């Protein structure tokens, strides 16, 4: 029997809010989506009140799950600073940014004893590392995939999660067009390619759909791609983050139990300023920077192999020294890196004995050493 919105609202009417009225009258509910036994909505409150509402969120989720016919109920608590409002006072639970981008929901299958997803590690996964960049187009996804392959070549069990919800590139970079299936435990089975389990929002929805996702939905999708996937036993899960340092990125950095972040930058000054912002963002949420990679560091002529420092190479190394974070290495701007990644045959896999694979492996060694 299909569950509709009216039934969900009826269940929520029995939940009282800290405002002393029924949750349905507290003017905090988002649009409710109910289809195929799956219900999703968020409770939007002021950042200062977020703590008091967490318990209500949990009760709301339990009330919805108790409706016969419900298979998944996800209730996100979102507590954003109102535009133009002063930053909320920082407390041990609140970020000085003034945003408590919560989504403290426990998706179906997630460890239910964890009030904060951040603390909940993912069973079977040793370390989760993020690959991030301050802005788009610096080669973050290309680097994330080749790095995952390099870590594989170093004997580690590696998976790759494409969390770039706004522009998933893993389908293109790996040439995967299949959709993941569900196993008996109702977990998504990641697509195996190059010996890596892969998951991307691009496997699940059309690219245009991914573009219009809003804050709480983004977090829910990412949490599902983390906790509701049969990853198996992994030493490292590499997460390709969305570029930039906005609220969505901050939420992600805060909610995913990250061991560390690798920042990808190009040598140009502008990109470095963005990279600095990226480092500062992860710093704020106590995720250590494992190091900076300079991508498109220098131009290597495909014919003669001559190197030209067309972008004033070395900026990232210098910046890393200044910020006292490790410098992990330089990747040249090279035609074969571009053509191989755009053809779905990443260079570390297609030319394992080549000079580029060796560079990615050396960066991988650095990272392995730091974990
Ligand atoms: P981002 O994830 O930062 O948006 P991508 O990884 O999608 O960037 O890369 C953007 C474009 O740059 C792609 O066409 C990719 O093939 C190319 N690219 C990335 N790194 C290199 C490199 N080192 N040399 C040549 N082309 C590169």
CSV table of C-alpha atoms and ligand atoms in Angstrom, one decimal:
chain,number,residue,atom,x,y,z
A,1,UNK,CA,0.0,0.0,0.0
A,2,UNK,CA,1.5,3.3,-1.0
A,3,UNK,CA,2.2,5.8,1.8
A,4,UNK,CA,1.2,9.4,1.0
A,5,UNK,CA,1.9,12.7,2.5
A,6,UNK,CA,-1.3,12.9,4.5
A,7,UNK,CA,-0.3,9.8,6.4
A,8,UNK,CA,3.1,11.3,7.1
A,9,UNK,CA,1.6,14.5,8.3
A,10,UNK,CA,-0.8,12.5,10.6
A,11,UNK,CA,2.1,10.7,12.2
A,12,UNK,CA,4.0,14.0,12.7
A,13,UNK,CA,1.0,15.6,14.3
A,14,UNK,CA,1.7,13.3,17.3
A,15,UNK,CA,5.2,14.7,17.7
A,16,UNK,CA,5.5,17.7,19.9
A,17,UNK,CA,8.1,20.4,19.2
A,18,UNK,CA,10.2,22.4,21.6
A,19,UNK,CA,7.8,25.3,20.7
A,20,UNK,CA,5.1,23.4,22.7
A,21,UNK,CA,3.0,22.8,19.6
A,22,UNK,CA,2.7,19.8,17.3
A,23,UNK,CA,5.5,19.5,14.8
A,24,UNK,CA,3.1,20.1,12.0
A,25,UNK,CA,2.1,23.5,13.5
A,26,UNK,CA,5.6,24.6,14.3
A,27,UNK,CA,6.3,26.1,10.8
A,28,UNK,CA,9.5,24.2,10.4
A,29,UNK,CA,8.7,21.4,8.0
A,30,UNK,CA,10.0,21.4,4.5
A,31,UNK,CA,8.2,19.9,1.5
A,32,UNK,CA,7.6,16.2,2.2
A,33,UNK,CA,8.5,13.7,-0.5
A,34,UNK,CA,6.8,10.4,-0.2
A,35,UNK,CA,7.1,7.8,-2.9
A,36,UNK,CA,7.6,4.0,-3.1
A,37,UNK,CA,7.6,3.7,0.7
A,38,UNK,CA,10.5,6.3,1.0
A,39,UNK,CA,9.9,9.5,2.9
A,40,UNK,CA,12.2,12.5,3.0
A,41,UNK,CA,11.8,15.9,4.5
A,42,UNK,CA,13.8,18.3,6.6
A,43,UNK,CA,13.1,20.3,9.7
A,44,UNK,CA,14.4,23.8,9.3
A,45,UNK,CA,15.2,25.7,12.5
A,46,UNK,CA,17.4,28.6,13.7
A,47,UNK,CA,21.0,27.7,14.2
A,48,UNK,CA,20.7,28.7,17.9
A,49,UNK,CA,17.9,26.2,18.5
A,50,UNK,CA,19.4,23.3,16.7
A,51,UNK,CA,20.5,21.3,19.7
A,52,UNK,CA,17.0,21.3,21.2
A,53,UNK,CA,15.6,20.0,17.9
A,54,UNK,CA,17.8,17.0,17.4
A,55,UNK,CA,15.6,14.9,19.7
A,56,UNK,CA,12.5,16.0,17.8
A,57,UNK,CA,14.1,15.0,14.5
A,58,UNK,CA,14.8,11.5,15.9
A,59,UNK,CA,11.2,11.2,17.2
A,60,UNK,CA,9.8,12.4,13.9
A,61,UNK,CA,11.9,9.9,12.0
A,62,UNK,CA,10.8,7.1,14.3
A,63,UNK,CA,7.1,8.2,13.9
A,64,UNK,CA,7.4,8.0,10.1
A,65,UNK,CA,9.2,4.7,10.2
A,66,UNK,CA,6.3,3.2,12.2
A,67,UNK,CA,3.8,3.8,9.4
A,68,UNK,CA,3.1,0.5,7.8
A,69,UNK,CA,4.6,0.3,4.3
A,70,UNK,CA,7.5,2.7,5.0
A,71,UNK,CA,10.9,1.2,3.9
A,72,UNK,CA,13.1,4.3,4.3
A,73,UNK,CA,12.5,7.5,6.3
A,74,UNK,CA,15.1,10.2,6.3
A,75,UNK,CA,14.6,13.4,8.3
A,76,UNK,CA,17.3,16.0,8.1
A,77,UNK,CA,17.7,18.8,10.6
A,78,UNK,CA,18.8,21.9,8.8
A,79,UNK,CA,19.8,24.9,10.8
A,80,UNK,CA,21.1,27.6,8.7
A,81,UNK,CA,22.0,31.2,9.6
A,82,UNK,CA,19.4,33.5,8.0
A,83,UNK,CA,20.8,35.5,5.2
A,84,UNK,CA,22.3,38.7,6.5
A,85,UNK,CA,22.0,37.6,10.1
A,86,UNK,CA,25.0,37.8,12.4
A,87,UNK,CA,26.9,34.6,12.9
A,88,UNK,CA,25.5,32.5,15.7
A,89,UNK,CA,27.6,32.4,18.8
A,90,UNK,CA,30.1,29.5,18.6
A,91,UNK,CA,29.6,26.7,21.1
A,92,UNK,CA,31.1,23.3,21.3
A,93,UNK,CA,28.4,22.1,18.9
A,94,UNK,CA,28.2,25.1,16.7
A,95,UNK,CA,30.5,26.2,14.1
A,96,UNK,CA,31.9,29.7,14.3
A,97,UNK,CA,30.8,30.1,10.7
A,98,UNK,CA,27.4,30.4,12.2
A,99,UNK,CA,26.0,27.6,10.2
A,100,UNK,CA,25.1,24.3,11.6
A,101,UNK,CA,24.5,22.5,8.4
A,102,UNK,CA,23.2,19.6,10.2
A,103,UNK,CA,21.3,16.9,8.4
A,104,UNK,CA,21.8,14.9,11.6
A,105,UNK,CA,19.6,12.2,10.3
A,106,UNK,CA,20.4,8.6,10.4
A,107,UNK,CA,19.7,7.1,7.0
A,108,UNK,CA,18.4,3.7,6.7
A,109,UNK,CA,21.3,1.4,7.3
A,110,UNK,CA,23.5,4.0,9.1
A,111,UNK,CA,24.7,3.3,12.6
A,112,UNK,CA,21.7,4.4,14.6
A,113,UNK,CA,23.6,5.0,17.8
A,114,UNK,CA,25.5,7.9,16.4
A,115,UNK,CA,23.9,11.2,16.9
A,116,UNK,CA,26.4,12.8,14.5
A,117,UNK,CA,27.3,11.2,11.3
A,118,UNK,CA,30.7,12.6,11.7
A,119,UNK,CA,31.6,10.2,14.5
A,120,UNK,CA,30.1,7.2,12.7
A,121,UNK,CA,32.8,5.4,10.9
A,122,UNK,CA,31.7,3.2,8.1
A,123,UNK,CA,32.0,-0.5,8.9
A,124,UNK,CA,34.7,-2.2,6.8
A,125,UNK,CA,36.4,1.0,5.7
A,126,UNK,CA,39.8,1.9,7.3
A,127,UNK,CA,40.2,5.5,6.3
A,128,UNK,CA,38.2,8.0,4.2
A,129,UNK,CA,40.2,10.7,2.5
A,130,UNK,CA,38.8,13.6,0.5
A,131,UNK,CA,40.2,15.1,-2.6
A,132,UNK,CA,39.1,18.7,-2.8
A,133,UNK,CA,39.8,21.9,-4.6
A,134,UNK,CA,39.0,25.5,-4.0
A,135,UNK,CA,37.5,25.8,-7.4
A,136,UNK,CA,36.4,23.7,-10.4
A,137,UNK,CA,38.4,22.8,-13.4
A,138,UNK,CA,41.8,22.2,-11.7
A,139,UNK,CA,41.7,18.5,-12.4
A,140,UNK,CA,40.4,17.4,-9.0
A,141,UNK,CA,38.4,14.4,-10.3
A,142,UNK,CA,41.2,13.3,-12.7
A,143,UNK,CA,43.6,13.4,-9.8
A,144,UNK,CA,41.2,11.6,-7.4
A,145,UNK,CA,40.7,8.7,-9.8
A,146,UNK,CA,44.4,8.3,-10.7
A,147,UNK,CA,45.3,8.6,-7.0
A,148,UNK,CA,42.9,5.9,-6.1
A,149,UNK,CA,44.5,3.7,-8.8
A,150,UNK,CA,48.0,4.5,-7.6
A,151,UNK,CA,47.0,3.5,-4.0
A,152,UNK,CA,45.5,0.3,-5.5
A,153,UNK,CA,48.9,-0.3,-7.1
A,154,UNK,CA,50.6,0.1,-3.8
A,155,UNK,CA,48.7,-2.9,-2.5
A,156,UNK,CA,45.8,-1.2,-0.8
A,157,UNK,CA,42.1,-2.0,-1.1
A,158,UNK,CA,40.7,1.2,-2.4
A,159,UNK,CA,37.2,2.5,-3.3
A,160,UNK,CA,36.1,5.8,-4.9
A,161,UNK,CA,33.1,7.8,-4.1
A,162,UNK,CA,32.2,10.7,-6.4
A,163,UNK,CA,30.6,13.1,-4.1
A,164,UNK,CA,30.6,15.9,-6.6
A,165,UNK,CA,26.9,16.0,-6.7
A,166,UNK,CA,26.8,19.1,-8.9
A,167,UNK,CA,29.0,17.8,-11.6
A,168,UNK,CA,29.7,14.1,-11.2
A,169,UNK,CA,32.6,13.1,-13.5
A,170,UNK,CA,33.4,9.6,-12.4
A,171,UNK,CA,31.0,8.1,-15.0
A,172,UNK,CA,33.0,9.9,-17.8
A,173,UNK,CA,36.4,9.3,-16.3
A,174,UNK,CA,35.8,5.6,-15.9
A,175,UNK,CA,33.5,5.0,-18.9
A,176,UNK,CA,30.9,3.4,-16.6
A,177,UNK,CA,27.3,3.6,-17.8
A,178,UNK,CA,25.7,0.9,-15.6
A,179,UNK,CA,23.4,1.5,-12.7
A,180,UNK,CA,24.1,-0.1,-9.3
A,181,UNK,CA,21.8,-2.9,-8.2
A,182,UNK,CA,20.6,-3.6,-4.7
A,183,UNK,CA,21.8,-6.7,-2.8
A,184,UNK,CA,19.7,-8.8,-0.5
A,185,UNK,CA,20.5,-6.5,2.4
A,186,UNK,CA,19.0,-3.6,0.3
A,187,UNK,CA,22.4,-2.0,0.0
A,188,UNK,CA,23.6,-0.6,-3.3
A,189,UNK,CA,26.3,-2.7,-4.9
A,190,UNK,CA,29.1,-0.4,-6.2
A,191,UNK,CA,30.2,-0.8,-9.8
A,192,UNK,CA,33.6,-2.5,-10.0
A,193,UNK,CA,36.0,-1.0,-12.5
A,194,UNK,CA,39.8,-1.2,-12.5
A,195,UNK,CA,39.6,-3.3,-9.3
A,196,UNK,CA,37.9,-0.3,-7.5
A,197,UNK,CA,34.4,-0.3,-6.2
A,198,UNK,CA,32.9,3.0,-7.5
A,199,UNK,CA,29.9,5.0,-6.6
A,200,UNK,CA,28.7,8.2,-8.1
A,201,UNK,CA,25.4,10.1,-8.1
A,202,UNK,CA,26.0,10.2,-11.9
A,203,UNK,CA,25.3,6.4,-11.9
A,204,UNK,CA,21.9,7.1,-10.3
A,205,UNK,CA,20.5,10.2,-11.9
A,206,UNK,CA,20.8,12.2,-15.1
A,207,UNK,CA,23.4,14.9,-14.8
A,208,UNK,CA,20.8,17.7,-15.2
A,209,UNK,CA,18.9,16.3,-12.2
A,210,UNK,CA,22.0,16.4,-10.0
A,211,UNK,CA,22.4,20.0,-10.8
A,212,UNK,CA,19.3,21.2,-9.0
A,213,UNK,CA,19.8,19.4,-5.7
A,214,UNK,CA,19.6,21.6,-2.7
A,215,UNK,CA,21.5,21.5,0.6
A,216,UNK,CA,19.7,18.9,2.7
A,217,UNK,CA,19.1,16.6,-0.3
A,218,UNK,CA,22.7,16.7,-1.2
A,219,UNK,CA,23.7,15.6,2.3
A,220,UNK,CA,21.1,12.8,2.2
A,221,UNK,CA,22.3,11.5,-1.1
A,222,UNK,CA,25.9,11.5,0.0
A,223,UNK,CA,25.1,9.8,3.3
A,224,UNK,CA,23.3,7.1,1.3
A,225,UNK,CA,26.2,6.7,-1.0
A,226,UNK,CA,28.4,6.2,2.0
A,227,UNK,CA,26.4,4.2,4.4
A,228,UNK,CA,23.9,2.4,2.1
A,229,UNK,CA,26.5,0.9,-0.2
A,230,UNK,CA,28.1,-2.5,0.1
A,231,UNK,CA,31.6,-1.2,0.0
A,232,UNK,CA,33.1,-4.4,1.4
A,233,UNK,CA,36.4,-4.3,3.2
A,234,UNK,CA,38.5,-1.3,2.2
A,235,UNK,CA,41.7,0.2,3.4
A,236,UNK,CA,40.9,3.6,1.9
A,237,UNK,CA,37.9,5.2,0.4
A,238,UNK,CA,38.8,8.2,-1.7
A,239,UNK,CA,36.0,10.8,-1.9
A,240,UNK,CA,36.0,13.2,-4.8
A,241,UNK,CA,34.5,16.3,-3.2
A,242,UNK,CA,32.5,19.0,-5.0
A,243,UNK,CA,34.7,22.0,-5.8
A,244,UNK,CA,34.6,25.1,-3.8
A,245,UNK,CA,34.1,26.2,-0.2
A,246,UNK,CA,30.4,26.9,0.1
A,247,UNK,CA,28.0,25.6,2.7
A,248,UNK,CA,27.4,22.3,0.9
A,249,UNK,CA,31.2,21.6,1.0
A,250,UNK,CA,31.4,22.6,4.6
A,251,UNK,CA,28.5,20.3,5.6
A,252,UNK,CA,30.2,17.5,3.8
A,253,UNK,CA,33.5,18.1,5.4
A,254,UNK,CA,31.7,18.2,8.8
A,255,UNK,CA,29.5,15.1,8.3
A,256,UNK,CA,31.7,12.6,6.6
A,257,UNK,CA,34.2,10.9,9.0
A,258,UNK,CA,37.2,12.1,7.1
A,259,UNK,CA,40.7,11.1,8.0
A,260,UNK,CA,42.2,13.9,6.0
A,261,UNK,CA,42.0,15.9,2.8
A,262,UNK,CA,44.2,16.3,-0.2
A,263,UNK,CA,44.0,19.7,-1.9
A,264,UNK,CA,44.4,19.9,-5.7
A,265,UNK,CA,45.5,23.2,-7.1
A,266,UNK,CA,46.9,24.6,-10.3
A,267,UNK,CA,50.0,26.9,-10.1
A,268,UNK,CA,48.2,30.1,-10.9
A,269,UNK,CA,47.8,32.6,-8.1
A,270,UNK,CA,44.1,32.7,-8.3
A,271,UNK,CA,43.8,28.9,-7.9
A,272,UNK,CA,46.1,29.1,-4.9
A,273,UNK,CA,43.9,31.6,-3.2
A,274,UNK,CA,41.1,29.2,-3.7
A,275,UNK,CA,43.2,26.4,-2.4
A,276,UNK,CA,44.0,28.4,0.7
A,277,UNK,CA,40.3,28.8,1.3
A,278,UNK,CA,39.8,25.1,0.9
A,279,UNK,CA,42.5,24.3,3.5
A,280,UNK,CA,41.0,26.9,5.9
A,281,UNK,CA,37.6,25.3,5.5
A,282,UNK,CA,38.8,21.8,6.4
A,283,UNK,CA,40.9,23.3,9.2
A,284,UNK,CA,37.8,24.8,10.7
A,285,UNK,CA,36.1,21.4,10.9
A,286,UNK,CA,39.3,19.7,12.2
A,287,UNK,CA,40.0,17.7,9.1
A,288,UNK,CA,43.8,17.6,8.6
A,289,UNK,CA,45.3,18.5,5.3
A,290,UNK,CA,47.3,15.6,4.1
A,291,UNK,CA,49.0,17.8,1.6
A,292,UNK,CA,48.7,19.8,-1.6
A,293,UNK,CA,49.1,18.5,-5.2
A,294,UNK,CA,50.1,20.9,-7.9
A,295,UNK,CA,48.2,19.7,-11.0
A,296,UNK,CA,49.0,21.0,-14.5
A,297,UNK,CA,52.2,22.1,-12.9
A,298,UNK,CA,54.2,22.4,-16.0
A,299,UNK,CA,53.7,21.7,-19.7
A,300,UNK,CA,55.3,18.6,-21.1
A,301,UNK,CA,55.6,18.5,-24.8
A,302,UNK,CA,54.1,15.3,-26.0
A,303,UNK,CA,56.5,15.1,-29.0
A,304,UNK,CA,59.9,16.0,-27.4
A,305,UNK,CA,59.2,15.7,-23.7
A,306,UNK,CA,60.6,19.1,-23.1
A,307,UNK,CA,59.3,20.8,-20.0
A,308,UNK,CA,58.0,24.4,-20.0
A,309,UNK,CA,56.9,26.2,-16.8
A,310,UNK,CA,54.1,28.1,-18.6
A,311,UNK,CA,52.1,28.8,-15.5
A,312,UNK,CA,55.0,30.0,-13.2
A,313,UNK,CA,55.3,26.6,-11.7
A,314,UNK,CA,56.2,26.0,-8.1
A,315,UNK,CA,53.4,28.2,-6.6
A,316,UNK,CA,51.8,25.3,-4.7
A,317,UNK,CA,55.0,24.0,-3.2
A,318,UNK,CA,55.8,27.5,-2.0
A,319,UNK,CA,52.3,27.9,-0.6
A,320,UNK,CA,52.4,24.6,1.1
A,321,UNK,CA,55.7,25.6,2.9
A,322,UNK,CA,54.1,28.9,3.9
A,323,UNK,CA,51.0,27.1,5.3
A,324,UNK,CA,53.1,24.4,6.9
A,325,UNK,CA,51.2,21.6,5.1
A,326,UNK,CA,53.0,18.8,3.1
A,327,UNK,CA,53.6,19.2,-0.5
A,328,UNK,CA,52.7,16.0,-2.2
A,329,UNK,CA,53.9,16.4,-5.7
A,330,UNK,CA,53.6,17.9,-9.2
A,331,UNK,CA,51.6,16.5,-12.1
A,332,UNK,CA,52.4,17.9,-15.5
A,333,UNK,CA,49.9,19.2,-18.0
A,334,UNK,CA,50.0,16.5,-20.5
A,335,UNK,CA,47.9,15.5,-23.4
A,336,UNK,CA,47.9,11.8,-22.5
A,337,UNK,CA,46.5,12.6,-19.0
A,338,UNK,CA,43.7,14.5,-20.6
A,339,UNK,CA,42.9,12.1,-23.5
A,340,UNK,CA,43.1,9.0,-21.3
A,341,UNK,CA,40.8,10.5,-18.6
A,342,UNK,CA,38.3,11.8,-21.1
A,343,UNK,CA,38.2,8.4,-22.8
A,344,UNK,CA,37.5,6.5,-19.5
A,345,UNK,CA,40.9,4.9,-19.4
A,346,UNK,CA,42.8,6.7,-16.6
A,347,UNK,CA,46.5,7.0,-17.2
A,348,UNK,CA,47.6,5.0,-14.1
A,349,UNK,CA,45.6,2.0,-15.4
A,350,UNK,CA,46.2,2.4,-19.1
A,351,UNK,CA,49.9,3.3,-19.0
A,352,UNK,CA,51.1,1.7,-15.7
A,353,UNK,CA,54.7,1.8,-16.7
A,354,UNK,CA,54.6,5.4,-17.9
A,355,UNK,CA,56.1,8.4,-16.3
A,356,UNK,CA,52.7,9.8,-15.2
A,357,UNK,CA,51.7,6.6,-13.4
A,358,UNK,CA,55.0,6.8,-11.5
A,359,UNK,CA,54.2,10.4,-10.4
A,360,UNK,CA,50.8,9.4,-9.1
A,361,UNK,CA,52.3,6.4,-7.3
A,362,UNK,CA,54.9,8.6,-5.7
A,363,UNK,CA,52.1,10.9,-4.4
A,364,UNK,CA,50.2,7.8,-3.3
A,365,UNK,CA,53.3,6.7,-1.3
A,366,UNK,CA,53.3,10.0,0.5
A,367,UNK,CA,49.7,9.7,1.4
A,368,UNK,CA,50.0,6.1,2.4
A,369,UNK,CA,52.8,7.1,4.7
A,370,UNK,CA,50.8,9.8,6.3
A,371,UNK,CA,47.8,7.6,7.1
B,1,LIG,P1,37.8,19.1,-11.8
B,1,LIG,O1,37.3,17.8,-11.2
B,1,LIG,O2,38.7,19.9,-11.0
B,1,LIG,O3,36.6,19.9,-12.4
B,1,LIG,P2,38.7,17.4,-14.0
B,1,LIG,O4,39.4,16.4,-13.4
B,1,LIG,O5,37.3,17.1,-14.6
B,1,LIG,O6,38.6,18.7,-13.1
B,1,LIG,O7,39.6,18.0,-15.2
B,1,LIG,C1,39.2,19.0,-16.1
B,1,LIG,C2,39.8,18.8,-17.4
B,1,LIG,O8,41.2,18.9,-17.3
B,1,LIG,C3,39.5,17.4,-18.0
B,1,LIG,O9,39.3,17.5,-19.4
B,1,LIG,C4,40.8,16.6,-17.7
B,1,LIG,O10,41.0,15.6,-18.6
B,1,LIG,C5,41.9,17.7,-17.8
B,1,LIG,N1,43.1,17.5,-16.9
B,1,LIG,C6,43.1,17.3,-15.6
B,1,LIG,N2,44.4,17.1,-15.2
B,1,LIG,C7,45.1,17.2,-16.3
B,1,LIG,C8,46.6,17.2,-16.5
B,1,LIG,N3,47.4,17.0,-15.5
B,1,LIG,N4,47.0,17.3,-17.8
B,1,LIG,C9,46.1,17.5,-18.8
B,1,LIG,N5,44.8,17.6,-18.7
B,1,LIG,C10,44.3,17.4,-17.4
